Structure formats: C-alpha cells, structure tokens
Tab-separated table of C-alpha atoms in Angstrom:
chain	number	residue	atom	x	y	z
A	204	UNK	CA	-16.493	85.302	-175.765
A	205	UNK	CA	-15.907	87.653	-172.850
A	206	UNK	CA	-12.594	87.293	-170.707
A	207	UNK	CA	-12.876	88.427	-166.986
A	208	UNK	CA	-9.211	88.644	-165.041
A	209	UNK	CA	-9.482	87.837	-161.961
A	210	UNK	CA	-7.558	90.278	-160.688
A	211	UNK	CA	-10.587	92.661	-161.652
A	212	UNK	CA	-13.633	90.195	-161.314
A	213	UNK	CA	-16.268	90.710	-158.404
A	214	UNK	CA	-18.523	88.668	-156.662
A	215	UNK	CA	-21.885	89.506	-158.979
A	216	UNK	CA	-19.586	88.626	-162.227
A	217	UNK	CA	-18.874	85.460	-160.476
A	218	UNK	CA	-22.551	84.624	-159.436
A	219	UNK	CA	-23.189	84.696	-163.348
A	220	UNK	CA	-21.595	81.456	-163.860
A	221	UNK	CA	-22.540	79.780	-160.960
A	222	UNK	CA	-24.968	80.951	-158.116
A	223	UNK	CA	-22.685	81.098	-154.951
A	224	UNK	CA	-23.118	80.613	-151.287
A	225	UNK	CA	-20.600	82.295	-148.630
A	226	UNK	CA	-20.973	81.392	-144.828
A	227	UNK	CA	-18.861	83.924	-142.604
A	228	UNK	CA	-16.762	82.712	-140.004
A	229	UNK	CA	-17.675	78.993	-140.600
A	230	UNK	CA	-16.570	76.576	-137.871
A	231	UNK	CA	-16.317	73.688	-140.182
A	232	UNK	CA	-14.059	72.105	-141.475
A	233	UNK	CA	-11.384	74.592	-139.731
A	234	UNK	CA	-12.070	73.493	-135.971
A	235	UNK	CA	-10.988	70.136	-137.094
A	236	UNK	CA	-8.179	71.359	-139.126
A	237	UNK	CA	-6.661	73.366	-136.227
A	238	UNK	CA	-5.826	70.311	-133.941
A	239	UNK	CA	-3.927	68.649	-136.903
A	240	UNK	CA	-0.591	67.946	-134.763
A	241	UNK	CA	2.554	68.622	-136.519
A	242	UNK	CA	5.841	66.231	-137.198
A	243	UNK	CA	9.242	67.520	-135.717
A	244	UNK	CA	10.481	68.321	-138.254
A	245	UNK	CA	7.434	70.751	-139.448
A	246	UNK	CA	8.175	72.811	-135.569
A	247	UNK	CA	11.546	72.893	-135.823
A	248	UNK	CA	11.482	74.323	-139.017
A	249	UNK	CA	8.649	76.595	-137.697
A	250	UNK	CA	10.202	77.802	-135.157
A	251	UNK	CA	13.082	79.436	-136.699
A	252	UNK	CA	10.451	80.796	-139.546
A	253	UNK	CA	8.091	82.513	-136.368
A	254	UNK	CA	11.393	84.146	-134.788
A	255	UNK	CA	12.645	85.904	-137.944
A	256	UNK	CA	9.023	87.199	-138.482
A	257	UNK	CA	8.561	88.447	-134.733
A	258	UNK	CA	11.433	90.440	-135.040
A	259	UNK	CA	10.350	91.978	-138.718
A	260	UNK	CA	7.650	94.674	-139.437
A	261	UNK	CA	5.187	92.910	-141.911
A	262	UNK	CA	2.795	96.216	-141.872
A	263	UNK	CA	5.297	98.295	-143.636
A	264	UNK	CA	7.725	95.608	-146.300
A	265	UNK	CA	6.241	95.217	-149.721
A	266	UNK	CA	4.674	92.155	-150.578
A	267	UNK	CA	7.324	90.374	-152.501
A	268	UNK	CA	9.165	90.379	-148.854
A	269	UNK	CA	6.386	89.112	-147.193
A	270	UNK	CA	6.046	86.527	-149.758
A	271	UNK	CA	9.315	85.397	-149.150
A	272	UNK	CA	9.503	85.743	-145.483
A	273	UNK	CA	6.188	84.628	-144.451
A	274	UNK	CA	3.504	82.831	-146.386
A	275	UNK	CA	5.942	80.888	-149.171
A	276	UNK	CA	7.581	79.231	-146.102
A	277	UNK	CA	4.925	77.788	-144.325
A	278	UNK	CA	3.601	76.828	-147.760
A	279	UNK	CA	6.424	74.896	-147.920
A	280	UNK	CA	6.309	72.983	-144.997
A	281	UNK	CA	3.276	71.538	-145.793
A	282	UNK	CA	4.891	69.702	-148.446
A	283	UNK	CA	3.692	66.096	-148.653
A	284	UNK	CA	4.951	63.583	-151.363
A	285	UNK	CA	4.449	64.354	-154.603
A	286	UNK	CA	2.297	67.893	-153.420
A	287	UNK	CA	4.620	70.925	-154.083
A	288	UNK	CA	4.408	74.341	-153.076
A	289	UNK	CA	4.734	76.941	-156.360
A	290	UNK	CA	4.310	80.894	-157.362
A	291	UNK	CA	2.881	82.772	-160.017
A	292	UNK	CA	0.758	79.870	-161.373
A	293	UNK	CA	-1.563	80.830	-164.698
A	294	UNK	CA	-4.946	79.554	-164.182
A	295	UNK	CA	-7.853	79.837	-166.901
A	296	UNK	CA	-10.965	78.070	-167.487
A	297	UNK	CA	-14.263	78.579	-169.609
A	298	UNK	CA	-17.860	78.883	-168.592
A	299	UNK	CA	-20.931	78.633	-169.838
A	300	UNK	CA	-23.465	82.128	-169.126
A	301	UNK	CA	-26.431	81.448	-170.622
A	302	UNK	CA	-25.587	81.869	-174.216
A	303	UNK	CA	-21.923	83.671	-173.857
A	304	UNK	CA	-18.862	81.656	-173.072
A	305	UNK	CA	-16.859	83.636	-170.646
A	306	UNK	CA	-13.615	82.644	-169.863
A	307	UNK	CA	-11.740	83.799	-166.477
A	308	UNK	CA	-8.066	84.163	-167.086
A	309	UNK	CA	-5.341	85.334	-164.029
A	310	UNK	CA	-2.481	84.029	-161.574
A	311	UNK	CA	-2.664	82.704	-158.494
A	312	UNK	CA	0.323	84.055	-156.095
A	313	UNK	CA	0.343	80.447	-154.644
A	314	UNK	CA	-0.797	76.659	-155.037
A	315	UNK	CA	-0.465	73.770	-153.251
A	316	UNK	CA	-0.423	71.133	-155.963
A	317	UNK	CA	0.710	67.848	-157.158
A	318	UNK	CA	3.624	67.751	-159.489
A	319	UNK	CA	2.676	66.272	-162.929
A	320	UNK	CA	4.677	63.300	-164.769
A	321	UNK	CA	7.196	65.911	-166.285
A	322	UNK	CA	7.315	68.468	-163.654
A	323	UNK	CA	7.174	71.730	-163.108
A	324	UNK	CA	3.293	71.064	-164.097
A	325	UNK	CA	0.952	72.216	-160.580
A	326	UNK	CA	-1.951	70.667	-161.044
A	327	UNK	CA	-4.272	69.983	-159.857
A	328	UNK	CA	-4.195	72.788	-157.335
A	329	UNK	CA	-4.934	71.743	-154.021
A	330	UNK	CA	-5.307	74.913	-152.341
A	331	UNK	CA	-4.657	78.621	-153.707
A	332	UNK	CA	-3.364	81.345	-152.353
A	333	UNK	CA	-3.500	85.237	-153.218
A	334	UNK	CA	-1.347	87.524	-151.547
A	335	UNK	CA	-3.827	91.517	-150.922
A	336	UNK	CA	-2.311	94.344	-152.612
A	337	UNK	CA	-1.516	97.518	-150.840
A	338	UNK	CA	-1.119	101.055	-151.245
A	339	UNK	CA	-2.616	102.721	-154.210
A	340	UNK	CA	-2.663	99.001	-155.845
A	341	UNK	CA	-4.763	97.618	-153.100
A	342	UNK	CA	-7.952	95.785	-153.528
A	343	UNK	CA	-10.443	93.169	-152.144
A	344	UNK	CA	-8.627	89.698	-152.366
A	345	UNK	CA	-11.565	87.939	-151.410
A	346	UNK	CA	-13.491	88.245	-154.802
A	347	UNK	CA	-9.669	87.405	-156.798
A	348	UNK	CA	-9.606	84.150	-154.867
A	349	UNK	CA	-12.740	82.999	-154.963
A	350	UNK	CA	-12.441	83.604	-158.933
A	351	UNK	CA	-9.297	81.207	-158.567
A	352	UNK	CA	-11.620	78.521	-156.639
A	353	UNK	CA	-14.013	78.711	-159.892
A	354	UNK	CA	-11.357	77.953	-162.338
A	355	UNK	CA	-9.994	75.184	-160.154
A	356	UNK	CA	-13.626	73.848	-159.891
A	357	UNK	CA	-14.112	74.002	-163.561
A	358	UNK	CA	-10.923	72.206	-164.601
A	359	UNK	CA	-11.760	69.280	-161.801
A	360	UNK	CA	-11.692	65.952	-163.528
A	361	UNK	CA	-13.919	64.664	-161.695
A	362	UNK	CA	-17.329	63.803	-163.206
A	363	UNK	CA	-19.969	66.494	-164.107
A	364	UNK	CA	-22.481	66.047	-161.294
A	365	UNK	CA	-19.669	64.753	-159.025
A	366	UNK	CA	-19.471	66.975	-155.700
A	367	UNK	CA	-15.965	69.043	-156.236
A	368	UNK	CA	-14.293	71.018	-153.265
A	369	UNK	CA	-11.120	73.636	-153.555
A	370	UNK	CA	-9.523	75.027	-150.751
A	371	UNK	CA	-7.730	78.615	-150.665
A	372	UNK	CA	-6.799	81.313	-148.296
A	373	UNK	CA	-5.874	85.233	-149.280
A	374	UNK	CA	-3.467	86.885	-147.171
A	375	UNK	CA	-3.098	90.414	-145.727
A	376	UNK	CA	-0.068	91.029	-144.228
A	377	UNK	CA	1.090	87.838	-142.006
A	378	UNK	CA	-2.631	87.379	-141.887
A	379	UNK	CA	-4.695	84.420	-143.357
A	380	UNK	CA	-8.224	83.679	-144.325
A	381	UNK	CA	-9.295	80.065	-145.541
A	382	UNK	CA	-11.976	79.248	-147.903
A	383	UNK	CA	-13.118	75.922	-148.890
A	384	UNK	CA	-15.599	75.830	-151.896
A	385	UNK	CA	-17.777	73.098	-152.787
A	386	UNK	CA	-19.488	73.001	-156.146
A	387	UNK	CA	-22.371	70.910	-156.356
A	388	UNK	CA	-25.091	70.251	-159.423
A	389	UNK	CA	-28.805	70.776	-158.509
A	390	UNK	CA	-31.370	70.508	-161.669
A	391	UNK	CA	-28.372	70.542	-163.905
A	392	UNK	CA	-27.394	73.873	-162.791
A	393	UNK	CA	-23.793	74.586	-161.006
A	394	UNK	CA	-24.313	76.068	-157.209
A	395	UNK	CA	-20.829	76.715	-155.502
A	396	UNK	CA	-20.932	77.299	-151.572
A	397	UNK	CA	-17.797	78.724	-149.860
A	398	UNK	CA	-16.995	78.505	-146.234
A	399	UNK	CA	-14.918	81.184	-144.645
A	400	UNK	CA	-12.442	80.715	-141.713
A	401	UNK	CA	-11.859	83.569	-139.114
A	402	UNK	CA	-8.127	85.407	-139.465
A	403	UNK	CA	-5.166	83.781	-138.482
A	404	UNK	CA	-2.166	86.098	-137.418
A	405	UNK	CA	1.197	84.345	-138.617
A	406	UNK	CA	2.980	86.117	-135.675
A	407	UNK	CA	1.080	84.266	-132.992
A	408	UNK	CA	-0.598	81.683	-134.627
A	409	UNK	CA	1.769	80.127	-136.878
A	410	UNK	CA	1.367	76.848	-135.515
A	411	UNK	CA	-2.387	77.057	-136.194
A	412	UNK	CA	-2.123	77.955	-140.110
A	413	UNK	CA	0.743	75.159	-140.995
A	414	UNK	CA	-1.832	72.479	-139.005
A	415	UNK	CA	-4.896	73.963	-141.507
A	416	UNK	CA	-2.304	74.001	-144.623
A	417	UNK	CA	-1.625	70.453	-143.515
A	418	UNK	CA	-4.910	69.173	-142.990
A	419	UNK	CA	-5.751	70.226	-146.417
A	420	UNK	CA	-2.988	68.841	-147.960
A	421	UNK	CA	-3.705	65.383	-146.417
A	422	UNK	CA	-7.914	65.853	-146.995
A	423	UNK	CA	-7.456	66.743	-150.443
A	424	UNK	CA	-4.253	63.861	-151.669
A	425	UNK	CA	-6.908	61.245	-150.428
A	426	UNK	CA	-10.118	62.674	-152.245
C-alpha cells in the first residue's frame, strides 16, 4: 500500500485515483451563494470581527494568529444546529489505483461538520478548510485541499454511484478561495469535477464569505 500526505500530494497523484475536472473562476454555485442574507446576530457579530482585522496587518502575523483572528471566527458564525466549526481534524481514506491501494492520510486546518452522537466526532465534514503556509514552509494549498475533498468524497455514505459533492476553501492571508467538488461514476469509473470561486478579501468582503460559508452550511445539512 502506498500512503500519500496531503500536505505533499499534487494534482497528477490525485488524478491517479480519480480523473479530475477543475473550472477556474466558476460562477456557479457562488453567485447564488453571495446574496445569502445574514441574521442579526451573524452582522453584529461580524462587525466587531471586520474592525479588529482592519486595524491588524494580516501580511506579516504568522498563521496561527490569523487563524485565530480571521478565518476560525467567521467559521464560527456559520454555525447552524448540530454543524460545528473545529481545527486540526485527521482525515484518511483508501483508494483503489489500478492494482495498488493507496491511502491519503493528513489534517485539515478546518471543517465545518456535524457533531456525532458522542461529540467531539466532525463528521461528516461539510466544508474544509486549509490555511497556505508561508515563508520557507510555503506551498500550493490548492493541491492539499483538493486532496482533503477526495478523502471526504471517499468516506461519503452515500451509495456507490450516488452523485457526492464537498465543499472547501484554502486561505492565503485574510484571503479565500472556494471549491465545490462533485464526484460522479461514469462506466464504473470515479470522475471528480471541482469548481473554483474567484478570491474573497476578508478585509472588504467579509460579509460576502460568511453568506458563501452559510449557504453551504444550509445546502449541504439538507442534502
């Protein structure tokens, strides 16, 4: 068996396990998802988040403070019944390359997620976030979380030849990029298409990102 982290996997590892699909800049679903109007509570709370981060330099703190300042509260606020926000999450699923099992092993800095009968248990992961390295650490996040999106695939309980979509966004800075993946079944073969939003800047468009974090939250608790 061959493990892959996803920290280190790229896009033509990926395409190994299932052929995959990426349209740039996609206007669906996230021209929809923008409009989503938020409760009072969700601006008030929003409002005192966007001041603290206006006044802050985000290109120069480290990116546990970012985490902290930034993405894990608007995460947060799109808290919706029994969906939780949570950190360092271990994610790992197996897959079937021809004749080699590989299995993709890593953690996502983020999920959106249900909270399980006993909990403290995220899963299933609604959408999944990964935070971009920087300095002599940094890398592409884009090939990290679309590894994430395969493992949450995978471990869908859904049926086999059922249609299964995962949302995610990697962040750069106070900067976001969605994803939504759909994996489909053609022939018997897996075939996983991803469709990219354009960047979102937390400073200005804060308001934006916690309707799209919203709107996925609500699409994906009634799938």
């Amino acid at each position: 068996m061959t493990t892959l982290a996803l920290a280190q996997v790229t896009v033509e590892q990926l395409a190994r396990l299932a052929p995959l699909e990426g349209h740039p800049t996609a206007t669906s679903p996230w021209n929809v998802f923008e409009q989503t109007p938020l409760t009072p509570e969700q601006e008030q709370h929003l409002t005192w988040i966007t001041a603290r981060i206006r006044a802050f330099h985000t290109t120069r703190a480290n990116e546990s403070t970012l985490w902290a300042r930034a993405i894990y509260p608007l995460l947060m606020l799109a808290e919706r019944g029994d969906v939780r926000a949570w950190s360092q999450v271990a994610l790992k699923a197996s897959f079937k390359a021809g004749d080699e099992t590989v299995e993709l092993v890593g953690v996502a800095d983020g999920v959106l997620a249900r909270e399980g009968g006993l909990g403290g248990d995220p899963w299933p992961p609604l959408l999944l976030v990964v935070e971009a390295k920087r300095a002599i650490d940094a890398t592409d996040p884009a090939p990290q979380l679309l590894g994430a999106l395969y493992v949450a695939l995978q471990l869908d309980p859904r049926g086999e030849f059922e249609p299964k979509v995962c949302y995610g966004c990697y962040t750069v800075g106070d900067t976001w990029t969605f994803a939504r993946a759909t994996r489909t079944v053609e022939r018997g073969a897996p075939r996983v298409v991803v469709d990219w939003s354009r960047e979102y800047t937390e400073r200005t468009e804060a308001a934006i990102i916690l309707g799209i974090l919203t709107a996925v939250v609500a699409t994906s608790a009634e799938a």
